[in-house]
CSV table of C-alpha atoms and ligand atoms in Angstrom, one decimal:
chain,number,residue,atom,x,y,z
A,1,MET,CA,29.5,27.2,-4.5
A,2,GLU,CA,28.7,23.8,-2.9
A,3,PRO,CA,26.3,21.9,-5.1
A,4,VAL,CA,22.9,21.3,-3.4
A,5,ARG,CA,22.2,17.8,-2.1
A,6,PHE,CA,18.8,16.6,-0.9
A,7,ARG,CA,18.0,14.5,2.1
A,8,PRO,CA,15.8,12.6,1.6
A,9,PRO,CA,16.7,12.3,-2.1
A,10,LEU,CA,14.6,14.4,-4.5
A,11,SER,CA,13.0,11.3,-6.1
A,12,LYS,CA,11.8,10.2,-2.7
A,13,GLN,CA,10.5,13.6,-1.9
A,14,ARG,CA,8.4,13.5,-5.1
A,15,TYR,CA,7.0,10.1,-4.2
A,16,ASP,CA,6.3,11.3,-0.7
A,17,TYR,CA,4.4,14.2,-2.1
A,18,VAL,CA,2.2,11.8,-4.1
A,19,LEU,CA,1.7,9.5,-1.1
A,20,SER,CA,0.6,12.2,1.2
A,21,PHE,CA,-1.8,13.4,-1.5
A,22,VAL,CA,-3.2,9.8,-1.7
A,23,ASP,CA,-3.5,9.8,2.0
A,24,THR,CA,-5.5,13.0,1.9
A,25,TYR,CA,-7.8,12.2,-1.0
A,26,LYS,CA,-8.0,8.4,-0.8
A,27,PRO,CA,-8.3,7.7,-4.6
A,28,LYS,CA,-9.5,4.2,-5.5
A,29,LYS,CA,-8.2,4.2,-9.1
A,30,VAL,CA,-4.6,5.5,-9.6
A,31,ALA,CA,-2.4,5.5,-12.7
A,32,ASP,CA,1.2,6.5,-13.0
A,33,LEU,CA,2.2,7.6,-16.5
A,34,GLY,CA,5.9,7.1,-17.4
A,35,CYS,CA,6.2,4.8,-14.4
A,36,ASN,CA,9.7,3.7,-15.4
A,37,GLU,CA,11.0,1.2,-12.8
A,38,CYS,CA,7.6,1.1,-11.0
A,39,SER,CA,9.1,2.7,-7.9
A,40,LEU,CA,6.1,4.9,-7.2
A,41,LEU,CA,3.7,2.0,-8.0
A,42,HIS,CA,5.5,-0.2,-5.5
A,43,LYS,CA,4.9,2.3,-2.8
A,44,LEU,CA,1.3,2.9,-3.8
A,45,LYS,CA,0.4,-0.7,-3.6
A,46,PHE,CA,0.5,-0.5,0.2
A,47,TRP,CA,-2.2,2.2,0.3
A,48,LYS,CA,-5.5,0.6,1.5
A,49,CYS,CA,-7.8,3.0,-0.4
A,50,ILE,CA,-6.4,2.0,-3.8
A,51,GLU,CA,-8.3,-0.8,-5.6
A,52,LEU,CA,-6.8,-0.3,-9.1
A,53,LEU,CA,-3.2,0.6,-9.7
A,54,VAL,CA,-2.0,1.1,-13.3
A,55,GLY,CA,1.4,1.9,-14.7
A,56,VAL,CA,2.2,3.0,-18.3
A,57,ASP,CA,5.5,3.4,-20.0
A,58,ILE,CA,6.9,3.4,-23.5
A,59,ASP,CA,10.0,1.4,-22.3
A,60,GLU,CA,8.8,-2.2,-22.4
A,61,ASP,CA,12.1,-3.7,-21.3
A,62,THR,CA,12.2,-1.7,-18.1
A,63,LEU,CA,8.6,-2.7,-17.3
A,64,LYS,CA,9.4,-6.4,-17.9
A,65,LEU,CA,12.6,-6.1,-15.7
A,66,LYS,CA,10.8,-4.5,-12.8
A,67,LYS,CA,7.3,-6.0,-12.9
A,68,HIS,CA,8.3,-8.6,-10.2
A,69,THR,CA,8.5,-5.7,-7.7
A,70,LEU,CA,4.7,-5.6,-8.0
A,71,THR,CA,3.9,-9.3,-7.3
A,72,PRO,CA,2.3,-10.1,-3.9
A,73,LEU,CA,4.5,-11.0,-1.0
A,74,PRO,CA,3.9,-14.1,1.2
A,75,ALA,CA,2.5,-11.7,3.8
A,76,HIS,CA,-0.2,-10.7,1.3
A,77,TYR,CA,-1.4,-14.3,1.3
A,78,LEU,CA,-1.2,-14.7,5.1
A,79,GLN,CA,-3.0,-11.4,5.7
A,80,PRO,CA,-5.1,-10.8,2.6
A,81,LEU,CA,-6.3,-7.2,2.0
A,82,HIS,CA,-9.9,-6.3,2.9
A,83,LYS,CA,-10.6,-5.1,-0.7
A,84,PRO,CA,-9.1,-6.6,-3.8
A,85,LEU,CA,-6.2,-4.7,-5.4
A,86,THR,CA,-5.6,-5.1,-9.1
A,87,VAL,CA,-2.2,-4.0,-10.5
A,88,THR,CA,-1.6,-3.7,-14.2
A,89,LEU,CA,1.3,-2.5,-16.3
A,90,TYR,CA,0.8,-1.4,-19.9
A,91,HIS,CA,3.4,-0.9,-22.5
A,92,GLY,CA,2.3,2.2,-24.5
A,93,SER,CA,2.7,5.9,-25.1
A,94,VAL,CA,1.0,8.6,-23.1
A,95,CYS,CA,0.4,10.3,-26.5
A,96,GLU,CA,-2.1,7.6,-27.4
A,97,LYS,CA,-5.7,7.1,-26.2
A,98,ASP,CA,-6.7,3.8,-24.6
A,99,PRO,CA,-10.0,3.3,-22.8
A,100,VAL,CA,-8.2,1.3,-20.0
A,101,LEU,CA,-7.3,4.7,-18.6
A,102,LEU,CA,-10.8,6.1,-18.3
A,103,GLY,CA,-12.4,6.9,-15.0
A,104,PHE,CA,-9.3,7.3,-12.8
A,105,ASP,CA,-9.4,9.3,-9.5
A,106,LEU,CA,-5.8,10.2,-9.8
A,107,ILE,CA,-3.2,10.1,-12.6
A,108,THR,CA,0.4,11.1,-11.9
A,109,CYS,CA,3.1,12.1,-14.4
A,110,ILE,CA,6.3,12.4,-12.4
A,111,GLU,CA,9.2,13.8,-14.4
A,112,LEU,CA,7.7,12.7,-17.6
A,113,ILE,CA,6.6,15.7,-19.7
A,114,GLU,CA,10.2,17.0,-20.2
A,115,HIS,CA,10.9,13.8,-22.1
A,116,LEU,CA,8.4,14.7,-24.8
A,117,GLU,CA,8.9,16.6,-28.0
A,118,THR,CA,6.6,19.6,-28.5
A,119,ASP,CA,4.1,17.8,-30.7
A,120,ASP,CA,4.1,14.8,-28.4
A,121,LEU,CA,3.5,17.0,-25.4
A,122,GLU,CA,0.5,18.5,-27.2
A,123,ARG,CA,-0.9,15.1,-27.9
A,124,MET,CA,-0.2,13.9,-24.4
A,125,GLN,CA,-2.1,16.9,-22.8
A,126,ASP,CA,-5.1,16.2,-25.0
A,127,VAL,CA,-4.9,12.5,-24.1
A,128,LEU,CA,-4.5,13.2,-20.4
A,129,PHE,CA,-7.0,16.0,-19.8
A,130,GLY,CA,-9.3,15.6,-22.8
A,131,PHE,CA,-9.6,11.8,-23.0
A,132,MET,CA,-8.5,10.2,-19.7
A,133,ALA,CA,-10.0,13.2,-17.8
A,134,PRO,CA,-9.1,11.9,-14.3
A,135,GLN,CA,-10.6,13.6,-11.3
A,136,ARG,CA,-7.1,14.7,-10.2
A,137,ALA,CA,-3.7,14.8,-11.9
A,138,ILE,CA,-0.2,15.6,-10.5
A,139,ILE,CA,2.5,16.7,-12.9
A,140,SER,CA,6.0,17.3,-11.8
A,141,THR,CA,8.9,18.6,-13.9
A,142,PRO,CA,12.3,20.2,-13.3
A,143,ASN,CA,12.4,23.8,-12.4
A,144,ALA,CA,15.1,25.2,-14.7
A,145,GLU,CA,15.7,28.2,-12.4
A,146,PHE,CA,17.1,25.8,-9.8
A,147,ASN,CA,19.8,24.4,-12.2
A,148,ILE,CA,22.4,27.1,-11.1
A,149,LEU,CA,22.5,25.3,-7.7
A,150,LEU,CA,23.2,21.9,-9.2
A,151,SER,CA,26.6,20.6,-10.3
A,152,ASN,CA,27.3,19.4,-13.9
A,153,VAL,CA,24.1,20.6,-15.6
A,154,PRO,CA,25.4,21.6,-19.1
A,155,ARG,CA,22.0,22.4,-20.7
A,156,PHE,CA,19.5,20.1,-19.1
A,157,ARG,CA,19.6,17.8,-16.1
A,158,HIS,CA,19.2,14.7,-18.3
A,159,THR,CA,20.4,14.0,-21.9
A,160,ASP,CA,16.8,12.8,-22.8
A,161,HIS,CA,15.2,16.0,-21.7
A,162,LYS,CA,13.6,18.0,-24.6
A,163,PHE,CA,13.1,21.1,-22.4
A,164,GLU,CA,13.3,22.3,-18.9
A,165,TRP,CA,10.9,25.1,-17.9
A,166,SER,CA,11.2,28.1,-15.5
A,167,ARG,CA,8.3,28.4,-13.0
A,168,GLU,CA,6.7,31.0,-15.3
A,169,GLU,CA,6.8,28.7,-18.3
A,170,PHE,CA,5.4,25.7,-16.5
A,171,GLN,CA,2.7,27.7,-14.8
A,172,SER,CA,1.5,29.4,-18.0
A,173,TRP,CA,1.4,26.0,-19.8
A,174,ALA,CA,-0.5,24.5,-16.9
A,175,LEU,CA,-3.0,27.4,-16.6
A,176,LYS,CA,-3.7,27.3,-20.3
A,177,ILE,CA,-4.4,23.5,-20.1
A,178,ALA,CA,-6.5,23.9,-17.0
A,179,SER,CA,-8.7,26.6,-18.7
A,180,LYS,CA,-9.0,24.6,-21.9
A,181,TYR,CA,-10.0,21.3,-20.2
A,182,ASN,CA,-12.0,22.8,-17.3
A,183,TYR,CA,-9.6,22.0,-14.5
A,184,THR,CA,-8.2,24.2,-11.7
A,185,VAL,CA,-4.5,24.0,-11.0
A,186,GLU,CA,-2.4,24.7,-7.9
A,187,PHE,CA,1.4,24.9,-7.9
A,188,SER,CA,3.8,23.5,-5.4
A,189,GLY,CA,7.0,21.6,-5.4
A,190,VAL,CA,9.7,19.6,-3.6
A,191,GLY,CA,13.4,20.1,-3.1
A,192,VAL,CA,13.6,23.3,-1.0
A,193,PRO,CA,16.5,25.6,-2.1
A,194,PRO,CA,19.1,26.8,0.6
A,195,PRO,CA,17.8,29.9,2.4
A,196,GLU,CA,20.3,32.2,0.6
A,197,HIS,CA,18.9,31.1,-2.8
A,198,GLU,CA,15.2,31.0,-1.9
A,199,SER,CA,14.3,33.0,-4.9
A,200,VAL,CA,14.9,30.1,-7.4
A,201,GLY,CA,12.0,28.1,-6.0
A,202,PHE,CA,11.7,24.3,-5.6
A,203,CYS,CA,14.0,22.0,-7.5
A,204,SER,CA,11.0,19.9,-8.9
A,205,GLN,CA,7.9,22.0,-9.6
A,206,ILE,CA,4.5,20.4,-9.3
A,207,GLY,CA,1.1,21.2,-10.7
A,208,VAL,CA,-1.9,19.6,-9.1
A,209,PHE,CA,-5.0,19.6,-11.3
A,210,ASN,CA,-8.6,19.1,-10.2
A,211,LYS,CA,-11.5,18.5,-12.6
A,212,ASN,CA,-14.3,21.0,-12.3
A,213,TYR,CA,-17.0,19.0,-13.9
A,214,VAL,CA,-18.7,15.6,-13.9
A,215,GLU,CA,-18.4,13.8,-17.2
A,216,SER,CA,-21.7,12.6,-18.8
A,217,GLU,CA,-22.3,8.9,-19.1
A,218,GLU,CA,-22.8,9.5,-22.8
A,219,SER,CA,-19.3,11.0,-23.2
A,220,ILE,CA,-17.7,8.2,-21.3
A,221,SER,CA,-19.4,5.5,-23.3
A,222,ILE,CA,-18.3,7.2,-26.6
A,223,LYS,CA,-14.7,7.2,-25.3
A,224,LYS,CA,-15.0,3.5,-24.3
A,225,GLN,CA,-15.5,2.6,-27.9
A,226,GLN,CA,-11.9,3.8,-28.7
A,227,LYS,CA,-9.8,1.0,-29.9
A,228,SER,CA,-7.3,-0.3,-27.3
A,229,VAL,CA,-3.7,0.2,-28.2
A,230,TYR,CA,-1.7,-0.6,-25.0
A,231,ASN,CA,-0.2,-4.0,-24.4
A,232,THR,CA,-0.5,-5.6,-21.0
A,233,VAL,CA,2.9,-6.5,-19.6
A,234,PHE,CA,1.7,-7.5,-16.1
A,235,HIS,CA,-1.6,-8.1,-14.4
A,236,MET,CA,-2.2,-9.2,-10.9
A,237,VAL,CA,-5.1,-9.4,-8.5
A,238,TYR,CA,-3.9,-9.3,-5.0
A,239,PRO,CA,-5.4,-11.8,-2.5
A,240,SER,CA,-8.3,-10.3,-0.6
A,241,ILE,CA,-10.8,-11.5,1.9
A,242,GLN,CA,-13.6,-10.9,-0.7
A,243,ASP,CA,-12.4,-14.1,-2.2
A,244,GLU,CA,-13.8,-17.0,0.0
A,245,LYS,CA,-10.7,-19.1,-0.2
A,246,PHE,CA,-8.4,-16.3,1.0
A,247,LEU,CA,-10.9,-15.4,3.7
A,248,GLN,CA,-10.9,-18.9,5.0
A,249,LYS,CA,-7.1,-19.1,5.0
A,250,ALA,CA,-6.9,-15.8,6.8
A,251,VAL,CA,-9.4,-16.9,9.5
A,252,LEU,CA,-7.5,-20.2,9.9
A,253,ASN,CA,-4.1,-18.4,10.3
A,254,VAL,CA,-5.3,-15.8,12.8
A,255,ALA,CA,-7.4,-18.2,14.8
A,256,LEU,CA,-4.7,-20.9,15.1
A,257,TYR,CA,-2.1,-18.3,15.9
A,258,HIS,CA,-4.2,-16.9,18.8
A,259,ALA,CA,-5.2,-20.4,20.0
A,260,ASP,CA,-1.5,-21.3,20.2
A,261,MET,CA,-0.7,-18.1,22.1
A,262,ILE,CA,-3.6,-18.8,24.6
A,263,LYS,CA,-2.4,-22.4,25.0
A,264,ASN,CA,1.2,-21.3,25.7
A,265,SER,CA,0.0,-18.7,28.2
A,266,LEU,CA,-2.2,-21.1,30.0
A,267,LEU,CA,0.5,-23.8,30.2
A,268,TYR,CA,3.0,-21.2,31.4
A,269,SER,CA,0.7,-20.2,34.3
A,270,HIS,CA,-0.2,-23.8,35.0
A,271,PHE,CA,3.3,-25.1,35.4
A,272,ARG,CA,4.4,-22.0,37.3
A,273,LYS,CA,1.7,-22.6,39.8
A,274,GLU,CA,2.5,-26.3,40.0
A,275,GLY,CA,6.2,-25.6,40.6
A,276,LYS,CA,5.3,-23.0,43.2
A,277,GLY,CA,8.2,-22.6,45.8
A,278,THR,CA,10.1,-25.6,44.4
A,279,ALA,CA,12.7,-23.7,42.4
A,280,GLU,CA,15.7,-22.2,44.3
A,281,THR,CA,15.4,-19.0,42.4
A,282,ASP,CA,11.7,-18.7,43.1
A,283,THR,CA,11.7,-16.2,45.9
A,284,GLU,CA,8.8,-14.0,44.8
A,285,PRO,CA,5.5,-14.6,46.4
A,286,HIS,CA,3.0,-16.1,43.9
A,287,GLU,CA,-0.2,-14.2,43.2
A,288,GLU,CA,-3.0,-15.0,40.9
A,289,GLU,CA,-1.8,-14.1,37.4
A,290,SER,CA,-3.5,-10.9,36.2
A,291,THR,CA,-1.9,-10.6,32.8
A,292,TRP,CA,-0.7,-13.3,30.4
A,293,PRO,CA,2.9,-13.8,29.4
A,294,PHE,CA,4.4,-13.6,25.9
A,295,GLY,CA,2.9,-10.1,25.5
A,296,LEU,CA,-0.6,-11.6,24.9
A,297,GLN,CA,-3.3,-9.3,26.1
A,298,ILE,CA,-5.9,-11.9,26.2
A,299,GLU,CA,-9.2,-10.4,25.2
A,300,ALA,CA,-10.8,-13.8,25.9
A,301,LYS,CA,-10.1,-13.6,29.6
A,302,ASN,CA,-13.2,-11.8,30.7
A,303,GLU,CA,-16.4,-12.2,32.6
A,304,ASN,CA,-17.9,-14.9,30.4
A,305,LYS,CA,-16.9,-18.3,31.9
A,306,ASP,CA,-17.7,-20.0,28.6
A,307,GLN,CA,-14.7,-18.2,27.1
A,308,GLU,CA,-12.2,-19.3,29.7
A,309,PRO,CA,-9.6,-21.7,28.4
A,310,PHE,CA,-8.8,-24.4,30.9
A,311,ILE,CA,-6.7,-27.6,31.5
A,312,GLN,CA,-8.4,-30.9,32.3
A,313,GLY,CA,-6.1,-33.9,32.9
A,314,ASP,CA,-3.5,-33.7,30.3
A,315,THR,CA,-5.5,-31.7,27.8
A,316,VAL,CA,-5.8,-28.0,27.1
A,317,TYR,CA,-9.2,-26.7,26.1
A,318,ILE,CA,-9.5,-23.4,24.2
A,319,PRO,CA,-13.2,-22.6,23.7
A,320,LEU,CA,-14.1,-21.3,20.3
A,321,GLU,CA,-15.9,-18.4,22.0
A,322,ALA,CA,-12.5,-17.3,23.3
A,323,ILE,CA,-11.0,-17.3,19.8
A,324,LEU,CA,-14.0,-15.5,18.4
A,325,ALA,CA,-13.7,-12.8,21.1
A,326,ILE,CA,-10.4,-11.8,19.6
A,327,SER,CA,-11.0,-8.7,17.6
A,328,LYS,CA,-8.8,-9.8,14.6
A,329,VAL,CA,-10.8,-13.0,14.4
A,330,LYS,CA,-14.2,-11.2,14.8
A,331,GLU,CA,-13.3,-8.8,12.0
A,332,LEU,CA,-13.0,-11.8,9.6
A,333,CYS,CA,-15.5,-14.3,10.9
A,334,LYS,CA,-19.1,-13.6,11.9
A,335,SER,CA,-20.3,-16.6,13.9
A,336,LEU,CA,-19.1,-19.5,16.0
A,337,ASN,CA,-20.5,-21.9,13.3
A,338,ASP,CA,-18.4,-20.2,10.6
A,339,LEU,CA,-15.3,-20.4,12.8
A,340,ARG,CA,-16.0,-24.1,13.6
A,341,SER,CA,-16.4,-25.1,10.0
A,342,ILE,CA,-13.3,-23.2,8.9
A,343,ILE,CA,-10.9,-24.6,11.5
A,344,ALA,CA,-12.4,-28.2,11.6
A,345,GLY,CA,-10.1,-30.5,9.9
A,346,ASN,CA,-7.0,-28.4,10.8
A,347,VAL,CA,-7.3,-28.9,14.6
A,348,THR,CA,-8.8,-31.4,17.0
A,349,LEU,CA,-12.1,-30.2,18.4
A,350,SER,CA,-13.7,-31.3,21.7
A,351,SER,CA,-16.6,-33.8,21.5
A,352,ASP,CA,-19.2,-31.0,21.6
A,353,GLY,CA,-17.3,-29.1,18.9
A,354,ASN,CA,-17.0,-26.0,21.1
A,355,ALA,CA,-13.3,-26.0,21.9
A,356,ILE,CA,-10.0,-26.7,20.3
A,357,ILE,CA,-8.1,-29.3,22.3
A,358,TYR,CA,-4.4,-29.8,22.6
A,359,PRO,CA,-2.8,-32.7,24.4
A,360,ILE,CA,-0.1,-31.6,26.9
A,361,THR,CA,3.3,-33.1,26.0
A,362,LEU,CA,6.5,-33.1,27.9
A,363,GLU,CA,7.9,-30.3,25.8
A,364,ASP,CA,5.1,-28.1,27.1
A,365,ASP,CA,6.5,-28.3,30.7
A,366,TYR,CA,7.7,-24.8,31.3
A,367,ASP,CA,10.5,-25.0,33.8
A,368,ASN,CA,10.1,-21.8,35.8
A,369,THR,CA,13.8,-21.5,36.7
A,370,ASP,CA,14.3,-20.5,33.0
A,371,ILE,CA,11.9,-17.6,33.3
A,372,HIS,CA,13.5,-14.2,33.4
B,1,SAM,N1,8.1,8.7,-13.2
B,1,SAM,C1,9.3,8.0,-12.9
B,1,SAM,C2,9.7,8.2,-11.5
B,1,SAM,O1,9.4,9.2,-10.9
B,1,SAM,O2,10.4,7.4,-11.0
B,1,SAM,C3,10.5,8.3,-13.8
B,1,SAM,C4,10.3,9.0,-15.0
B,1,SAM,S1,11.6,8.8,-16.1
B,1,SAM,C5,12.5,10.2,-15.8
B,1,SAM,C6,10.7,9.2,-17.6
B,1,SAM,C7,9.9,8.0,-18.1
B,1,SAM,O3,9.0,8.4,-19.0
B,1,SAM,C8,10.8,6.9,-18.7
B,1,SAM,O4,10.5,5.7,-18.0
B,1,SAM,C9,10.3,6.9,-20.1
B,1,SAM,O5,10.4,5.6,-20.7
B,1,SAM,C10,8.9,7.3,-20.0
B,1,SAM,N2,8.4,7.9,-21.3
B,1,SAM,C11,9.0,8.8,-22.1
B,1,SAM,N3,8.1,9.0,-23.1
B,1,SAM,C12,7.0,8.3,-22.9
B,1,SAM,C13,5.8,8.2,-23.6
B,1,SAM,N4,5.6,8.8,-24.8
B,1,SAM,N5,4.8,7.4,-23.1
B,1,SAM,C14,5.0,6.7,-22.0
B,1,SAM,N6,6.2,6.8,-21.3
B,1,SAM,C15,7.1,7.6,-21.7
């Protein structure tokens, strides 16, 4: 029998399952227990709803090796998030209580429980559902019934696995926990078996737990007194526009980018009109430009004459009103005065302070014989 292969790979299917769950429930605080190489956290950091992302693993070396995958990219500084995102990695065991994991909307344990000895599993379930008590939890573990379809599985799929459960074993464990800690649980999975072996079920079985109660403030404050045991390996607050200095940088970037686009579009039209009929290749009749080149749908080109960019002598004027009319700028910057004070010092402004001015240089002369 041909061994089963998954496309996309099974691990990606598990992550995709979590991501689609996040997309549906929009949790703000998410933790991944047994995060290993931080692959799931890396994907989760792009989800806008998440404000706090935490990973926990007992393997400190792997955390230290992979933590760089969670540092912000240059793009995060150029286009800061709307809400701050904090990412923290802890070295610690899921069998130990630490108040840093209180109050989470979602906690995931992807292919973790099968690495725990029986007594550790019991401790972990009490820590997860009794202490951390997240609003939702996702637990995935191998479905042992699927193993007959995999090649080279002597006893378990991995040498570190302490057990692998059938669907019945997993579901009876999960239902017992759900009842003990006042959760409901639903079962699902990823890694669909071939049609002729449908009866074995998914390759990875998944339990999704949902908390049925609201914890009292008193209970939470007692838990918060628990001594912290996890060690922080990585802590990063991503740039966001809630921070004034990142907001100003973002306004500056987006405003100057659009000012440059408007200037180029204007110069393109200007030199095209000036060179009308002079180029040999220029056989098309010229009409008033209705759209702007370079793919710029200029929102500023509207009824309001104050917003019209123009050329006077050898200077281009881009009214600040035109920049502010661009939705991306408007999202970040409320008033003309704010815009003026942020960009002043980085560009030359007209004498009345209402327009960015650019001198026209020889390099700006668009030769329309080059335009295709
Ligand atoms: N969740 C990861 C993923 O989906 O990519 C992979 C999980 S890996 C198979 C199991 C992880 O659990 C390992 O990184 C291991 O170090 C971690 N682990 C095992 N026992 C643990 C414990 N008691 N506390 C925290 N992490 C533990």
